[in-house]
Coordinates of C-alpha atoms in Angstrom, one line a residue:
X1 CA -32.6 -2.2 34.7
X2 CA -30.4 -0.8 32.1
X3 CA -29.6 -2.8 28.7
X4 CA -26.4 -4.0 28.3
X5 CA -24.8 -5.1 24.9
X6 CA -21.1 -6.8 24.6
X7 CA -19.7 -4.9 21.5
X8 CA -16.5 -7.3 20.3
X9 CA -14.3 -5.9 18.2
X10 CA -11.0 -7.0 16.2
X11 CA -7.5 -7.1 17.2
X12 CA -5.8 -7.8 13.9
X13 CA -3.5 -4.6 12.7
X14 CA -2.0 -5.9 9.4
X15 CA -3.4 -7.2 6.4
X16 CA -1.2 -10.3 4.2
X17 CA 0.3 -7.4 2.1
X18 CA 1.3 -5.6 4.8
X19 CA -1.1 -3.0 5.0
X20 CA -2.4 -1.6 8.0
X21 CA -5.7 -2.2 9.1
X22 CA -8.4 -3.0 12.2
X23 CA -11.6 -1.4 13.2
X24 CA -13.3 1.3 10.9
X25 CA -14.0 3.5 13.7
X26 CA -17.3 4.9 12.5
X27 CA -18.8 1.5 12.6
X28 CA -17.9 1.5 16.8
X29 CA -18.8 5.1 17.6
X30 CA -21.7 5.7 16.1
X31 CA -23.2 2.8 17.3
X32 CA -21.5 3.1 20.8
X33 CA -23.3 6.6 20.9
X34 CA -26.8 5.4 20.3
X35 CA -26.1 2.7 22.6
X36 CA -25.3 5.5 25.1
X37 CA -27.8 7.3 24.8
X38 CA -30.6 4.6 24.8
X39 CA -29.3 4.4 28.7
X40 CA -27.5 0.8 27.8
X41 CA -24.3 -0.6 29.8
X42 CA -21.4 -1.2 27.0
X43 CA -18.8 -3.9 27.6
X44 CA -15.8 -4.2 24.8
X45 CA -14.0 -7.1 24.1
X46 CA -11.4 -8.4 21.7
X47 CA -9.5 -11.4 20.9
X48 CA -6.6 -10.1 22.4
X49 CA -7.7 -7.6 24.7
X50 CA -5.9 -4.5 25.6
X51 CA -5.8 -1.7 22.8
X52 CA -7.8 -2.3 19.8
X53 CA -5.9 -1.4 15.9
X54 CA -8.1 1.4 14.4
X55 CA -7.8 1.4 10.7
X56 CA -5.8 4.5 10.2
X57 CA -7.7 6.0 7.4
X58 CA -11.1 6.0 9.3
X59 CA -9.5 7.9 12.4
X60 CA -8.8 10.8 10.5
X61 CA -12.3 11.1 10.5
X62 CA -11.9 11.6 14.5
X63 CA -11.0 15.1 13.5
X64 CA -14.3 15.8 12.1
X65 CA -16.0 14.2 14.8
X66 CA -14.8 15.4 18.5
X67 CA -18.1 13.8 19.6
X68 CA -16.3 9.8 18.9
X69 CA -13.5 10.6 21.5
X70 CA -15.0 9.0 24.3
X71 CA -15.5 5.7 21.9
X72 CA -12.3 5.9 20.8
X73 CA -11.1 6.1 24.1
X74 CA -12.9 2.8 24.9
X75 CA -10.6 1.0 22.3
X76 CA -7.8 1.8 24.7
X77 CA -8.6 -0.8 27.3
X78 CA -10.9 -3.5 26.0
X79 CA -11.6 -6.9 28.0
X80 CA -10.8 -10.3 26.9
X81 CA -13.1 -12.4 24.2
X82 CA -12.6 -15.5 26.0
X83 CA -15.0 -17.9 28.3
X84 CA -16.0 -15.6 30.8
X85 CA -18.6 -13.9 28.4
X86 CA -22.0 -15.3 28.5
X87 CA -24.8 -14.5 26.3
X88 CA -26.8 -14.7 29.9
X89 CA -25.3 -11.5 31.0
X90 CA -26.0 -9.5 28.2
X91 CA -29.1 -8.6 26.4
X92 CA -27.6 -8.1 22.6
X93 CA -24.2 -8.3 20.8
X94 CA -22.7 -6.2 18.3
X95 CA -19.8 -6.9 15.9
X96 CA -18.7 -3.3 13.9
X97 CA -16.5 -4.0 10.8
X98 CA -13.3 -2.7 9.4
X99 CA -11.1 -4.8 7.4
X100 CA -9.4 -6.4 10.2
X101 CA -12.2 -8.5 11.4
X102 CA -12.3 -10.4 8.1
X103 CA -8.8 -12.1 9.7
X104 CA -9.3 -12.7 13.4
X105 CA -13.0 -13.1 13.8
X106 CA -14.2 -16.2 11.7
X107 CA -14.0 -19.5 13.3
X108 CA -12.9 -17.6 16.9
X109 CA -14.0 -20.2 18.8
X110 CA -14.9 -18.3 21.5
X111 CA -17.2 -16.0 19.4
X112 CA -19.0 -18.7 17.7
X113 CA -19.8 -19.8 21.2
X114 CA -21.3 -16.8 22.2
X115 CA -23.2 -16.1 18.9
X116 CA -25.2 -19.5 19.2
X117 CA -25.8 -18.9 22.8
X118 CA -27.6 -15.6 21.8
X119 CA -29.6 -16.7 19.2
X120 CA -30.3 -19.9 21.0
X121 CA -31.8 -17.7 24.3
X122 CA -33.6 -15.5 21.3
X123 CA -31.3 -12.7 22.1
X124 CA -30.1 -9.8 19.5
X125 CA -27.0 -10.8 17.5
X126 CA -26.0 -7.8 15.2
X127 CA -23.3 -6.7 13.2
X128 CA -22.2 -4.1 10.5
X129 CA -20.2 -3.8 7.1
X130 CA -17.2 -6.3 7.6
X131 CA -18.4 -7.1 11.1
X132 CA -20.3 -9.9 9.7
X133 CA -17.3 -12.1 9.2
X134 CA -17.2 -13.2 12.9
X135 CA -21.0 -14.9 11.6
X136 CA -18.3 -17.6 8.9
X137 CA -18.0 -20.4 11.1
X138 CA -20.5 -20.4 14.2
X139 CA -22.9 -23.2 13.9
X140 CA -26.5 -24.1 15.3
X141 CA -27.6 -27.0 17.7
X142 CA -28.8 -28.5 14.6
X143 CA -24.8 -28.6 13.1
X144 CA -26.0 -26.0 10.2
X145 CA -24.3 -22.5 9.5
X146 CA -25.6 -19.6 12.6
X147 CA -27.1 -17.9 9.2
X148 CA -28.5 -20.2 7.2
X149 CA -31.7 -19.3 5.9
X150 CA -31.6 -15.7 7.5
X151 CA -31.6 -12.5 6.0
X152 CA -29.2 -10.5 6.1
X153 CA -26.5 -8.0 4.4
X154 CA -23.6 -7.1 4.6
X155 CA -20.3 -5.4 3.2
X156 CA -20.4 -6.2 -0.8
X157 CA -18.5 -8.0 -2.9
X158 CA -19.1 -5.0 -5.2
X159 CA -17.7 -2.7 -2.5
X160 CA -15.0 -4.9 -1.9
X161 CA -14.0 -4.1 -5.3
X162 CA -14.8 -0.7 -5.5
X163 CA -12.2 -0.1 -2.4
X164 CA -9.6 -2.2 -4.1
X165 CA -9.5 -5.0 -1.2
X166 CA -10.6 -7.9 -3.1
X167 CA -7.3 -9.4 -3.4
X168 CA -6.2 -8.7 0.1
X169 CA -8.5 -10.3 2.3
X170 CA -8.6 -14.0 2.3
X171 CA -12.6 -14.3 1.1
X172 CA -15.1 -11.7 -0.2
X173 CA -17.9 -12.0 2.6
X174 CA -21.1 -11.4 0.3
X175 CA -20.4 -14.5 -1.2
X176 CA -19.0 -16.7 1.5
X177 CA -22.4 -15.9 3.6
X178 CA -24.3 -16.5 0.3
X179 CA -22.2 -20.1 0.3
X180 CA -23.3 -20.9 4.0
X181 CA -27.3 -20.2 3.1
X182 CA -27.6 -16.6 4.5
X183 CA -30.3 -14.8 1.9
X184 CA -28.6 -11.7 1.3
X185 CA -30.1 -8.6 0.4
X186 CA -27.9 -5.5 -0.6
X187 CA -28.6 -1.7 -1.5
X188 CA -26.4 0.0 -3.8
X189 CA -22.6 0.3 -3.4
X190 CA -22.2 2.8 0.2
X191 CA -25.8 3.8 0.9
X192 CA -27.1 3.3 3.9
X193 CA -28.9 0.4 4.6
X194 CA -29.9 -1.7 7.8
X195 CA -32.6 -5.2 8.0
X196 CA -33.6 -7.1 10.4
X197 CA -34.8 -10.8 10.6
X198 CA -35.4 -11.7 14.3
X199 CA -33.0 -11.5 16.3
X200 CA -30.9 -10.8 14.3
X201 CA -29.7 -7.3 12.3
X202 CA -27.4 -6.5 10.1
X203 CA -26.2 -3.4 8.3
X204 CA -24.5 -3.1 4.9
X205 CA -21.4 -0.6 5.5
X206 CA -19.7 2.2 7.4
X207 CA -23.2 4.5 6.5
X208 CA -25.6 2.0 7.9
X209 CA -23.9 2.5 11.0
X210 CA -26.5 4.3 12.7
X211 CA -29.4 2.8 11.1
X212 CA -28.2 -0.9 12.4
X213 CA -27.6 0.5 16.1
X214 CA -31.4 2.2 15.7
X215 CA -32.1 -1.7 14.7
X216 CA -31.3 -2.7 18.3
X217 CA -32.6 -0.6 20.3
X218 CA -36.1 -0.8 18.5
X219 CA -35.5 -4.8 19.1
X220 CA -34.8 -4.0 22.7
X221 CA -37.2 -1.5 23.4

């Protein structure tokens, strides 16, 4: 029986200052491709459903890249994050980044729901760049942070800075993840780097795309 992996993506389109943002589409396609070809069923799902934002300066990189069409095409029509979705029918989840997840995926109650459930059932939770901000707010059975005392990594605060954002989202995520008791471990600023502790993986930015969805298929194999 194939794999399958529930890959939840955001909905928000707009930043505070008006800016247009939502899912850096490098961090979905490239992953959605090694997903595909590992043989694994993909389900998409959003917090509102329906069409998913794409941050508008990571799909011009679509024209460079025919291959992410069929990805992108999958942002078109994705399913409902809501209480249907149980960790039992899937075998891993996967949160890509882009900016927009840092406003509609921490404390989704919904998500936090499923994120326990996975790592309770020892399950593959995994995420990339921003994507880790749906991991501020789950909590365990024992009432402590989903990441406390895991490693991890994610987008930096140094990055943050670098791209100019640090005054636009509503917390840099290096150091809210750091608050909560994950043990971060970072590369430097845009290289490509993926870890795994467990269950769980975790890639640093739009380059460790690949190397984080390698991450769970090794943990699935």
């Amino acid at each position: 029986m194939s794999r399958h992996v529930l890959i939840v993506v955001t909905s928000a389109d707009r930043m505070p200052n008006g800016e247009a943002t939502g899912l850096w589409l490098e961090e979905f396609a490239v992953p959605y491709h090694v997903f595909k070809e590992a043989g694994y069923r993909i389900t998409v799902a959003s917090p509102k459903g329906g069409e998913t934002p794409i941050d508008p300066r990571s799909r011009d990189e679509l024209q460079d890249h025919p291959e992410w069409t069929e990805a992108a095409e999958m942002l078109r029509h994705t399913g409902m994050l809501d209480s249907r979705l149980k960790a039992a029918d899937f075998d891993a989840i996967f949160l890509p980044g882009g900016h927009g997840t840092m406003f509609d995926l921490p404390g989704h109650p919904e998500l936090g729901r499923l994120l326990a459930e996975f790592d309770a059932q020892g399950k593959v939770w995994a995420a990339v760049c921003h994507g880790p901000a749906g991991f501020v707010g789950p909590k365990r059975a024992d009432d402590l942070p989903l990441v406390e005392g895991r490693e991890m990594t994610a987008f930096t605060d140094s990055e943050e800075h670098a791209v100019g954002l640090e005054k636009a989202v509503p917390f840099l995520l290096e150091s809210t993840l750091r608050e909560l008791g994950a043990i971060m471990k970072t590369a430097p600023d845009f290289s490509a780097y993926a870890i795994r502790d467990r269950n769980l993986i975790t890639g640093q930015n739009p380059p460790s795309s690949a190397k984080t969805a390698q991450l769970v298929v090794e943990a699935l194999s």
